[in-house]
Amino acid sequence: MPVDEHSSGGRSRGRLLVASLVGLAVSISGCAGSEGAVSSAAPRQTVTRPQPGQSATPSAKEPSRQAPALPSPGAAIPKDPSRLADSLTSTVARLRQATDDWVRKGDPSEGHAPEPVVLLALHQQRIYRYLARDPKAASRTYARLPKALAKDAEDNVTAIRNLLSLARPISGSAKFRVQPPEPADTLLGHFRRAERRFGVEWEVLAAVMFVETKFGRVRSPSYTGALGPMQFMPGTWQAYGMGGDVQDTRDALLAAANYLHASGAPRDYRRALYAYNHSQAYVDAVLLHARQMKRDIRNYYGYYNWQVYVVTTHGDRRLTGPDR
Protein backbone atom coordinates (compact mmCIF):
# COMPACT_ATOMS: atom_id res chain seq x y z
CA MET A 1 0.00 0.00 0.00
CA PRO A 2 1.09 3.59 -0.24
CA VAL A 3 2.30 6.14 2.19
CA ASP A 4 1.16 9.40 0.78
CA GLU A 5 -1.18 12.00 1.85
CA HIS A 6 -3.48 9.37 2.96
CA SER A 7 -2.84 8.00 6.16
CA SER A 8 -3.50 4.43 5.68
CA GLY A 9 -6.23 3.95 3.27
CA GLY A 10 -7.36 1.22 0.99
CA ARG A 11 -7.77 -2.29 2.19
CA SER A 12 -5.53 -4.90 0.72
CA ARG A 13 -6.88 -8.16 -0.55
CA GLY A 14 -4.99 -11.27 -1.60
CA ARG A 15 -1.97 -12.96 -0.13
CA LEU A 16 0.70 -11.23 -2.16
CA LEU A 17 -0.13 -7.58 -1.79
CA VAL A 18 2.80 -5.24 -2.08
CA ALA A 19 1.81 -1.68 -1.34
CA SER A 20 1.10 -0.58 2.17
CA LEU A 21 -0.66 2.76 2.08
CA VAL A 22 1.49 4.19 4.77
CA GLY A 23 2.85 6.29 2.01
CA LEU A 24 -0.53 7.29 0.71
CA ALA A 25 -1.36 8.49 4.10
CA VAL A 26 1.83 10.33 4.58
CA SER A 27 2.96 11.97 1.40
CA ILE A 28 1.12 12.98 -1.76
CA SER A 29 2.10 14.48 -4.92
CA GLY A 30 1.28 16.97 -7.65
CA CYS A 31 3.60 18.43 -10.21
CA ALA A 32 5.02 20.83 -12.60
CA GLY A 33 3.66 21.58 -15.93
CA SER A 34 4.18 19.40 -18.95
CA GLU A 35 6.64 20.32 -21.59
CA GLY A 36 5.47 23.40 -23.35
CA ALA A 37 3.01 24.25 -20.62
CA VAL A 38 4.91 27.30 -19.55
CA SER A 39 7.99 28.69 -21.18
CA SER A 40 10.94 28.71 -18.84
CA ALA A 41 12.91 31.11 -21.00
CA ALA A 42 13.56 34.58 -19.70
CA PRO A 43 11.56 37.31 -21.44
CA ARG A 44 13.32 38.96 -24.37
CA GLN A 45 14.89 42.30 -23.61
CA THR A 46 15.36 45.12 -26.11
CA VAL A 47 18.85 46.58 -26.02
CA THR A 48 18.81 50.34 -26.54
CA ARG A 49 22.06 52.04 -27.46
CA PRO A 50 22.84 55.11 -25.32
CA GLN A 51 22.40 58.49 -26.95
CA PRO A 52 25.44 60.70 -27.36
CA GLY A 53 26.43 62.07 -24.02
CA GLN A 54 24.58 59.39 -22.15
CA SER A 55 26.30 56.76 -20.11
CA ALA A 56 25.64 53.10 -20.90
CA THR A 57 25.84 52.39 -17.18
CA PRO A 58 22.62 52.91 -15.20
CA SER A 59 22.84 55.71 -12.69
CA ALA A 60 22.99 54.89 -9.03
CA LYS A 61 19.44 56.24 -8.69
CA GLU A 62 18.00 53.63 -11.05
CA PRO A 63 16.83 50.59 -9.09
CA SER A 64 18.38 47.31 -10.14
CA ARG A 65 16.02 44.54 -11.15
CA GLN A 66 15.99 41.64 -8.74
CA ALA A 67 14.52 38.20 -9.15
CA PRO A 68 11.27 37.74 -7.21
CA ALA A 69 11.70 36.30 -3.77
CA LEU A 70 11.36 32.57 -3.34
CA PRO A 71 8.13 31.45 -1.65
CA SER A 72 8.54 30.55 1.99
CA PRO A 73 7.43 27.07 3.09
CA GLY A 74 4.34 28.57 4.70
CA ALA A 75 3.54 31.23 2.10
CA ALA A 76 -0.18 31.91 1.81
CA ILE A 77 -1.96 30.22 -1.08
CA PRO A 78 -4.22 32.72 -2.92
CA LYS A 79 -7.92 31.90 -2.75
CA ASP A 80 -8.99 34.03 -5.72
CA PRO A 81 -8.88 31.85 -8.90
CA SER A 82 -7.18 34.54 -11.00
CA ARG A 83 -4.44 35.13 -8.44
CA LEU A 84 -4.12 31.40 -7.87
CA ALA A 85 -3.69 30.79 -11.60
CA ASP A 86 -1.05 33.53 -11.78
CA SER A 87 0.78 32.07 -8.80
CA LEU A 88 0.76 28.55 -10.25
CA THR A 89 1.86 29.74 -13.69
CA SER A 90 4.75 31.70 -12.21
CA THR A 91 5.74 28.90 -9.83
CA VAL A 92 5.83 26.28 -12.59
CA ALA A 93 7.84 28.51 -14.93
CA ARG A 94 10.37 29.35 -12.22
CA LEU A 95 10.57 25.72 -11.10
CA ARG A 96 11.31 24.59 -14.66
CA GLN A 97 14.06 27.19 -14.98
CA ALA A 98 15.52 26.31 -11.56
CA THR A 99 15.47 22.63 -12.51
CA ASP A 100 17.26 23.33 -15.78
CA ASP A 101 19.91 25.27 -13.85
CA TRP A 102 20.29 22.41 -11.36
CA VAL A 103 20.73 19.80 -14.06
CA ARG A 104 23.03 21.98 -16.18
CA LYS A 105 25.17 23.60 -13.50
CA GLY A 106 24.75 21.34 -10.49
CA ASP A 107 24.86 17.59 -10.01
CA PRO A 108 21.58 15.74 -9.29
CA SER A 109 23.64 12.60 -8.68
CA GLU A 110 25.09 14.10 -5.50
CA GLY A 111 23.58 15.78 -2.47
CA HIS A 112 20.32 17.66 -2.27
CA ALA A 113 18.57 19.95 -4.71
CA PRO A 114 19.36 23.69 -4.52
CA GLU A 115 17.08 25.90 -2.45
CA PRO A 116 15.14 27.43 -5.38
CA VAL A 117 14.11 23.97 -6.59
CA VAL A 118 13.14 22.81 -3.10
CA LEU A 119 11.06 25.88 -2.25
CA LEU A 120 9.35 26.20 -5.63
CA ALA A 121 8.50 22.49 -5.73
CA LEU A 122 7.02 22.68 -2.25
CA HIS A 123 4.93 25.72 -3.20
CA GLN A 124 3.70 23.92 -6.31
CA GLN A 125 2.78 20.90 -4.20
CA ARG A 126 0.89 23.05 -1.70
CA ILE A 127 -1.10 24.73 -4.48
CA TYR A 128 -2.11 21.38 -5.94
CA ARG A 129 -3.05 20.04 -2.51
CA TYR A 130 -5.26 23.07 -1.93
CA LEU A 131 -6.98 22.59 -5.30
CA ALA A 132 -7.44 18.88 -4.65
CA ARG A 133 -9.58 19.71 -1.62
CA ASP A 134 -11.65 22.37 -3.37
CA PRO A 135 -13.01 21.10 -6.72
CA LYS A 136 -14.92 24.33 -7.38
CA ALA A 137 -11.80 26.46 -6.94
CA ALA A 138 -9.86 23.98 -9.07
CA SER A 139 -12.30 24.26 -11.99
CA ARG A 140 -12.23 28.05 -11.86
CA THR A 141 -8.43 28.05 -11.73
CA TYR A 142 -8.02 25.66 -14.69
CA ALA A 143 -10.09 28.04 -16.81
CA ARG A 144 -7.55 30.81 -16.21
CA LEU A 145 -4.41 28.77 -16.95
CA PRO A 146 -2.63 28.35 -20.29
CA LYS A 147 -4.12 25.30 -22.01
CA ALA A 148 -1.15 22.95 -21.57
CA LEU A 149 -0.63 23.91 -17.95
CA ALA A 150 -4.34 23.51 -17.24
CA LYS A 151 -4.13 19.87 -18.38
CA ASP A 152 -1.05 19.23 -16.25
CA ALA A 153 -2.68 20.86 -13.25
CA GLU A 154 -5.83 18.81 -13.68
CA ASP A 155 -3.81 15.58 -13.89
CA ASN A 156 -1.87 16.40 -10.73
CA VAL A 157 -4.88 17.56 -8.77
CA THR A 158 -6.86 14.48 -9.79
CA ALA A 159 -4.02 12.20 -8.72
CA ILE A 160 -3.77 13.88 -5.33
CA ARG A 161 -7.54 13.82 -4.86
CA ASN A 162 -7.58 10.08 -5.65
CA LEU A 163 -4.91 9.39 -3.07
CA LEU A 164 -6.59 11.57 -0.47
CA SER A 165 -9.75 9.54 -0.96
CA LEU A 166 -7.82 6.55 0.40
CA ALA A 167 -6.63 8.40 3.48
CA ARG A 168 -7.67 7.51 6.95
CA PRO A 169 -6.72 10.35 9.32
CA ILE A 170 -4.37 9.25 12.04
CA SER A 171 -3.77 10.57 15.52
CA GLY A 172 -1.86 13.82 15.47
CA SER A 173 0.66 12.34 17.88
CA ALA A 174 1.59 9.43 15.59
CA LYS A 175 5.28 9.21 14.77
CA PHE A 176 6.96 8.25 11.50
CA ARG A 177 10.56 7.55 10.66
CA VAL A 178 11.72 9.66 7.74
CA GLN A 179 15.06 10.27 6.09
CA PRO A 180 16.46 12.14 3.08
CA PRO A 181 16.06 10.30 -0.24
CA GLU A 182 18.98 9.06 -2.30
CA PRO A 183 20.16 11.64 -4.87
CA ALA A 184 17.75 12.16 -7.75
CA ASP A 185 20.02 10.81 -10.48
CA THR A 186 21.07 7.84 -8.36
CA LEU A 187 17.40 6.88 -8.13
CA LEU A 188 16.99 7.51 -11.85
CA GLY A 189 19.78 5.02 -12.50
CA HIS A 190 18.00 2.42 -10.34
CA PHE A 191 14.71 2.99 -12.18
CA ARG A 192 16.34 2.60 -15.59
CA ARG A 193 18.27 -0.50 -14.54
CA ALA A 194 15.04 -2.14 -13.40
CA GLU A 195 13.35 -1.10 -16.65
CA ARG A 196 16.10 -2.74 -18.73
CA ARG A 197 15.84 -5.97 -16.76
CA PHE A 198 12.05 -6.39 -16.55
CA GLY A 199 10.62 -4.11 -19.24
CA VAL A 200 8.60 -1.98 -16.79
CA GLU A 201 8.84 1.70 -17.73
CA TRP A 202 10.99 3.67 -15.36
CA GLU A 203 8.35 6.40 -15.07
CA VAL A 204 5.84 3.87 -13.71
CA LEU A 205 8.36 2.57 -11.17
CA ALA A 206 9.17 6.16 -10.18
CA ALA A 207 5.47 6.99 -9.79
CA VAL A 208 4.93 3.95 -7.55
CA MET A 209 7.87 4.90 -5.32
CA PHE A 210 6.69 8.51 -5.29
CA VAL A 211 3.22 7.52 -4.10
CA GLU A 212 4.44 4.85 -1.68
CA THR A 213 7.19 6.64 0.23
CA LYS A 214 7.99 9.92 -1.55
CA PHE A 215 11.10 8.39 -3.09
CA GLY A 216 12.17 6.63 0.09
CA ARG A 217 11.66 9.46 2.55
CA VAL A 218 9.23 7.39 4.64
CA ARG A 219 10.94 4.45 6.33
CA SER A 220 8.34 3.40 8.89
CA PRO A 221 6.50 0.11 8.33
CA SER A 222 2.90 0.53 7.24
CA TYR A 223 0.05 -0.23 9.59
CA THR A 224 -0.35 -3.55 7.75
CA GLY A 225 3.35 -4.42 8.07
CA ALA A 226 4.60 -3.45 4.61
CA LEU A 227 8.30 -2.63 4.54
CA GLY A 228 10.93 -0.65 2.69
CA PRO A 229 10.96 2.12 0.09
CA MET A 230 8.51 0.20 -2.14
CA GLN A 231 6.31 -1.04 0.74
CA PHE A 232 6.39 -4.82 0.32
CA MET A 233 4.38 -7.21 2.43
CA PRO A 234 6.71 -9.94 3.80
CA GLY A 235 5.04 -12.74 1.81
CA THR A 236 5.28 -10.81 -1.43
CA TRP A 237 8.91 -10.03 -0.77
CA GLN A 238 9.70 -13.69 -0.24
CA ALA A 239 8.16 -14.49 -3.63
CA TYR A 240 9.60 -11.60 -5.66
CA GLY A 241 12.51 -10.10 -3.70
CA MET A 242 15.09 -12.37 -5.36
CA GLY A 243 17.02 -12.74 -2.12
CA GLY A 244 17.65 -9.02 -1.73
CA ASP A 245 17.22 -6.63 1.17
CA VAL A 246 13.71 -5.15 1.38
CA GLN A 247 15.17 -1.94 2.83
CA ASP A 248 17.72 -1.49 0.03
CA THR A 249 16.46 0.88 -2.66
CA ARG A 250 18.07 -0.89 -5.59
CA ASP A 251 16.86 -4.32 -4.45
CA ALA A 252 13.35 -3.01 -3.73
CA LEU A 253 13.02 -1.41 -7.17
CA LEU A 254 14.16 -4.57 -8.93
CA ALA A 255 11.64 -6.55 -6.88
CA ALA A 256 8.85 -4.09 -7.70
CA ALA A 257 9.65 -4.35 -11.42
CA ASN A 258 9.73 -8.14 -11.07
CA TYR A 259 6.33 -8.17 -9.35
CA LEU A 260 4.71 -5.75 -11.81
CA HIS A 261 6.05 -7.72 -14.75
CA ALA A 262 4.70 -10.96 -13.29
CA SER A 263 1.34 -9.22 -12.77
CA GLY A 264 0.97 -8.07 -16.37
CA ALA A 265 3.27 -5.10 -17.08
CA PRO A 266 4.11 -3.72 -19.55
CA ARG A 267 1.21 -5.25 -21.50
CA ASP A 268 -1.39 -4.21 -18.95
CA TYR A 269 -0.25 -1.61 -16.44
CA ARG A 270 -3.68 -1.25 -14.91
CA ARG A 271 -3.85 -4.93 -14.08
CA ALA A 272 -0.29 -4.94 -12.72
CA LEU A 273 -0.78 -1.85 -10.55
CA TYR A 274 -4.09 -3.15 -9.23
CA ALA A 275 -2.23 -6.25 -8.09
CA TYR A 276 0.25 -3.96 -6.35
CA ASN A 277 -2.55 -2.13 -4.57
CA HIS A 278 -6.19 -3.13 -4.85
CA SER A 279 -7.57 0.34 -5.54
CA GLN A 280 -8.58 1.90 -8.85
CA ALA A 281 -7.95 5.34 -7.34
CA TYR A 282 -4.37 4.26 -6.62
CA VAL A 283 -3.91 2.87 -10.14
CA ASP A 284 -5.22 6.08 -11.72
CA ALA A 285 -3.00 8.26 -9.55
CA VAL A 286 0.16 6.29 -10.36
CA LEU A 287 -0.54 6.41 -14.09
CA LEU A 288 -1.29 10.14 -14.01
CA HIS A 289 2.02 10.87 -12.28
CA ALA A 290 3.87 8.54 -14.66
CA ARG A 291 2.33 10.38 -17.62
CA GLN A 292 3.63 13.69 -16.31
CA MET A 293 7.18 12.31 -16.12
CA LYS A 294 6.91 10.88 -19.63
CA ARG A 295 5.88 14.30 -20.94
CA ASP A 296 8.84 16.07 -19.40
CA ILE A 297 11.61 14.60 -17.26
CA ARG A 298 11.72 17.87 -15.34
CA ASN A 299 8.48 16.72 -13.74
CA TYR A 300 10.44 13.85 -12.20
CA TYR A 301 12.85 16.30 -10.61
CA GLY A 302 9.90 18.36 -9.38
CA TYR A 303 8.19 15.33 -7.84
CA TYR A 304 11.49 14.33 -6.28
CA ASN A 305 11.33 17.53 -4.25
CA TRP A 306 7.74 17.16 -3.07
CA GLN A 307 7.55 16.57 0.65
CA VAL A 308 5.87 14.08 2.99
CA TYR A 309 2.52 15.11 4.47
CA VAL A 310 0.39 13.19 6.93
CA VAL A 311 -3.37 13.57 7.20
CA THR A 312 -4.17 13.67 10.91
CA THR A 313 -7.30 14.14 12.96
CA HIS A 314 -6.04 17.69 13.60
CA GLY A 315 -5.23 18.57 10.01
CA ASP A 316 -2.31 18.03 7.66
CA ARG A 317 1.20 17.78 9.04
CA ARG A 318 4.34 18.10 6.93
CA LEU A 319 7.11 15.77 8.05
CA THR A 320 9.97 16.67 5.71
CA GLY A 321 11.37 19.65 3.89
CA PRO A 322 12.51 23.17 4.77
CA ASP A 323 11.45 24.78 8.02
CA ARG A 324 11.94 28.45 7.34
XYZ file of C-alpha atoms in Angstrom:
324
model
C 0.000 0.000 0.000
C 1.085 3.590 -0.242
C 2.303 6.143 2.194
C 1.156 9.399 0.782
C -1.175 12.003 1.848
C -3.482 9.366 2.957
C -2.838 8.003 6.162
C -3.501 4.433 5.679
C -6.234 3.954 3.266
C -7.364 1.225 0.985
C -7.770 -2.295 2.193
C -5.526 -4.903 0.725
C -6.883 -8.165 -0.547
C -4.985 -11.268 -1.596
C -1.973 -12.964 -0.135
C 0.700 -11.234 -2.161
C -0.134 -7.577 -1.787
C 2.800 -5.237 -2.080
C 1.811 -1.680 -1.338
C 1.102 -0.578 2.168
C -0.663 2.762 2.078
C 1.486 4.191 4.774
C 2.847 6.289 2.014
C -0.526 7.291 0.707
C -1.363 8.491 4.097
C 1.830 10.331 4.584
C 2.961 11.968 1.402
C 1.121 12.983 -1.764
C 2.097 14.476 -4.919
C 1.284 16.974 -7.646
C 3.605 18.434 -10.215
C 5.025 20.829 -12.596
C 3.664 21.579 -15.926
C 4.181 19.401 -18.952
C 6.641 20.325 -21.588
C 5.474 23.402 -23.348
C 3.007 24.248 -20.618
C 4.913 27.297 -19.551
C 7.988 28.689 -21.180
C 10.937 28.707 -18.843
C 12.905 31.111 -21.000
C 13.564 34.579 -19.704
C 11.559 37.315 -21.444
C 13.320 38.959 -24.366
C 14.889 42.300 -23.606
C 15.361 45.122 -26.110
C 18.854 46.575 -26.025
C 18.809 50.337 -26.542
C 22.057 52.042 -27.463
C 22.839 55.109 -25.323
C 22.397 58.491 -26.952
C 25.436 60.699 -27.362
C 26.434 62.066 -24.022
C 24.583 59.392 -22.149
C 26.302 56.758 -20.106
C 25.644 53.100 -20.901
C 25.838 52.388 -17.176
C 22.618 52.914 -15.197
C 22.838 55.711 -12.691
C 22.986 54.893 -9.026
C 19.442 56.236 -8.692
C 18.003 53.627 -11.050
C 16.835 50.593 -9.093
C 18.383 47.307 -10.141
C 16.017 44.538 -11.149
C 15.986 41.640 -8.743
C 14.516 38.196 -9.154
C 11.271 37.735 -7.215
C 11.699 36.300 -3.769
C 11.356 32.572 -3.341
C 8.131 31.446 -1.652
C 8.541 30.553 1.988
C 7.432 27.066 3.091
C 4.345 28.570 4.699
C 3.537 31.228 2.102
C -0.179 31.914 1.808
C -1.955 30.218 -1.083
C -4.216 32.717 -2.917
C -7.919 31.903 -2.751
C -8.994 34.030 -5.720
C -8.882 31.851 -8.901
C -7.177 34.543 -11.002
C -4.440 35.129 -8.440
C -4.121 31.405 -7.865
C -3.691 30.792 -11.604
C -1.053 33.535 -11.781
C 0.779 32.067 -8.796
C 0.761 28.549 -10.250
C 1.856 29.736 -13.686
C 4.746 31.703 -12.210
C 5.735 28.900 -9.833
C 5.826 26.281 -12.587
C 7.843 28.514 -14.931
C 10.372 29.345 -12.219
C 10.573 25.715 -11.103
C 11.311 24.594 -14.664
C 14.061 27.192 -14.976
C 15.524 26.313 -11.565
C 15.467 22.626 -12.508
C 17.264 23.335 -15.783
C 19.912 25.265 -13.852
C 20.287 22.409 -11.358
C 20.729 19.797 -14.064
C 23.027 21.980 -16.183
C 25.170 23.595 -13.498
C 24.745 21.339 -10.489
C 24.858 17.590 -10.008
C 21.583 15.744 -9.289
C 23.645 12.598 -8.677
C 25.090 14.100 -5.499
C 23.582 15.781 -2.474
C 20.318 17.658 -2.267
C 18.573 19.949 -4.711
C 19.361 23.690 -4.522
C 17.085 25.902 -2.450
C 15.142 27.431 -5.377
C 14.105 23.972 -6.594
C 13.141 22.808 -3.104
C 11.057 25.881 -2.248
C 9.355 26.202 -5.626
C 8.499 22.494 -5.734
C 7.018 22.683 -2.247
C 4.935 25.715 -3.199
C 3.701 23.922 -6.307
C 2.783 20.896 -4.205
C 0.891 23.050 -1.703
C -1.100 24.733 -4.484
C -2.112 21.382 -5.939
C -3.047 20.040 -2.511
C -5.260 23.069 -1.931
C -6.978 22.589 -5.303
C -7.441 18.875 -4.645
C -9.580 19.712 -1.620
C -11.653 22.370 -3.374
C -13.012 21.097 -6.724
C -14.921 24.330 -7.379
C -11.805 26.459 -6.938
C -9.860 23.975 -9.067
C -12.295 24.261 -11.994
C -12.230 28.051 -11.864
C -8.431 28.045 -11.731
C -8.023 25.659 -14.687
C -10.095 28.041 -16.814
C -7.547 30.813 -16.206
C -4.414 28.775 -16.950
C -2.634 28.345 -20.290
C -4.116 25.299 -22.013
C -1.150 22.951 -21.566
C -0.626 23.913 -17.947
C -4.339 23.513 -17.243
C -4.134 19.874 -18.378
C -1.048 19.228 -16.246
C -2.677 20.855 -13.254
C -5.829 18.806 -13.675
C -3.805 15.578 -13.885
C -1.871 16.396 -10.731
C -4.883 17.556 -8.772
C -6.864 14.479 -9.791
C -4.025 12.200 -8.719
C -3.769 13.883 -5.329
C -7.538 13.820 -4.856
C -7.577 10.082 -5.646
C -4.910 9.387 -3.070
C -6.586 11.566 -0.470
C -9.745 9.540 -0.961
C -7.825 6.547 0.401
C -6.626 8.401 3.481
C -7.675 7.507 6.952
C -6.717 10.351 9.324
C -4.370 9.251 12.042
C -3.768 10.566 15.520
C -1.861 13.819 15.468
C 0.660 12.337 17.881
C 1.588 9.425 15.586
C 5.276 9.206 14.771
C 6.956 8.253 11.496
C 10.559 7.552 10.656
C 11.717 9.662 7.737
C 15.057 10.270 6.094
C 16.464 12.140 3.079
C 16.064 10.302 -0.238
C 18.983 9.060 -2.299
C 20.161 11.635 -4.869
C 17.749 12.158 -7.753
C 20.024 10.808 -10.483
C 21.072 7.837 -8.357
C 17.405 6.876 -8.129
C 16.991 7.510 -11.847
C 19.779 5.024 -12.497
C 18.004 2.423 -10.338
C 14.715 2.986 -12.178
C 16.344 2.596 -15.588
C 18.271 -0.497 -14.541
C 15.040 -2.137 -13.401
C 13.347 -1.103 -16.653
C 16.099 -2.739 -18.729
C 15.836 -5.973 -16.764
C 12.048 -6.386 -16.550
C 10.623 -4.110 -19.235
C 8.596 -1.977 -16.791
C 8.835 1.696 -17.733
C 10.989 3.672 -15.358
C 8.354 6.397 -15.072
C 5.844 3.869 -13.712
C 8.355 2.571 -11.165
C 9.166 6.156 -10.176
C 5.468 6.986 -9.795
C 4.925 3.953 -7.545
C 7.865 4.901 -5.322
C 6.694 8.507 -5.292
C 3.220 7.522 -4.098
C 4.436 4.852 -1.684
C 7.186 6.640 0.230
C 7.991 9.925 -1.546
C 11.099 8.389 -3.092
C 12.172 6.630 0.089
C 11.664 9.456 2.552
C 9.227 7.393 4.639
C 10.936 4.452 6.330
C 8.342 3.402 8.891
C 6.499 0.114 8.329
C 2.902 0.528 7.244
C 0.046 -0.229 9.592
C -0.353 -3.551 7.752
C 3.351 -4.418 8.066
C 4.601 -3.450 4.611
C 8.303 -2.632 4.543
C 10.931 -0.648 2.688
C 10.956 2.118 0.086
C 8.508 0.196 -2.141
C 6.310 -1.042 0.743
C 6.394 -4.817 0.318
C 4.384 -7.209 2.430
C 6.708 -9.944 3.797
C 5.040 -12.741 1.809
C 5.284 -10.806 -1.433
C 8.911 -10.028 -0.774
C 9.700 -13.686 -0.241
C 8.155 -14.489 -3.625
C 9.596 -11.598 -5.663
C 12.508 -10.101 -3.705
C 15.092 -12.369 -5.362
C 17.022 -12.744 -2.122
C 17.651 -9.018 -1.734
C 17.217 -6.627 1.168
C 13.707 -5.148 1.375
C 15.171 -1.942 2.832
C 17.717 -1.494 0.028
C 16.455 0.879 -2.657
C 18.073 -0.891 -5.591
C 16.861 -4.320 -4.446
C 13.349 -3.006 -3.734
C 13.016 -1.407 -7.170
C 14.156 -4.567 -8.935
C 11.638 -6.554 -6.883
C 8.849 -4.087 -7.701
C 9.647 -4.349 -11.417
C 9.729 -8.143 -11.074
C 6.331 -8.173 -9.353
C 4.710 -5.749 -11.808
C 6.054 -7.721 -14.754
C 4.700 -10.963 -13.291
C 1.344 -9.217 -12.773
C 0.968 -8.065 -16.370
C 3.275 -5.104 -17.076
C 4.108 -3.721 -19.547
C 1.212 -5.251 -21.502
C -1.390 -4.206 -18.951
C -0.246 -1.613 -16.436
C -3.679 -1.254 -14.914
C -3.854 -4.926 -14.077
C -0.293 -4.940 -12.717
C -0.784 -1.854 -10.548
C -4.088 -3.147 -9.235
C -2.227 -6.245 -8.090
C 0.252 -3.964 -6.347
C -2.551 -2.130 -4.572
C -6.192 -3.130 -4.850
C -7.568 0.344 -5.543
C -8.580 1.897 -8.849
C -7.954 5.337 -7.337
C -4.374 4.257 -6.619
C -3.913 2.873 -10.138
C -5.224 6.078 -11.723
C -2.997 8.262 -9.547
C 0.161 6.295 -10.359
C -0.543 6.410 -14.095
C -1.293 10.145 -14.014
C 2.015 10.868 -12.280
C 3.871 8.544 -14.658
C 2.327 10.384 -17.619
C 3.631 13.686 -16.310
C 7.178 12.309 -16.116
C 6.914 10.880 -19.631
C 5.881 14.298 -20.944
C 8.845 16.074 -19.395
C 11.606 14.596 -17.258
C 11.717 17.866 -15.336
C 8.479 16.722 -13.735
C 10.436 13.845 -12.203
C 12.846 16.300 -10.608
C 9.903 18.365 -9.381
C 8.188 15.335 -7.842
C 11.487 14.326 -6.280
C 11.327 17.534 -4.250
C 7.737 17.156 -3.066
C 7.555 16.567 0.651
C 5.867 14.083 2.985
C 2.517 15.106 4.469
C 0.387 13.186 6.930
C -3.368 13.572 7.198
C -4.168 13.669 10.907
C -7.301 14.138 12.965
C -6.037 17.690 13.602
C -5.229 18.568 10.009
C -2.307 18.028 7.663
C 1.196 17.780 9.036
C 4.340 18.105 6.926
C 7.108 15.768 8.052
C 9.966 16.667 5.713
C 11.370 19.647 3.889
C 12.508 23.171 4.771
C 11.447 24.780 8.019
C 11.943 28.446 7.339
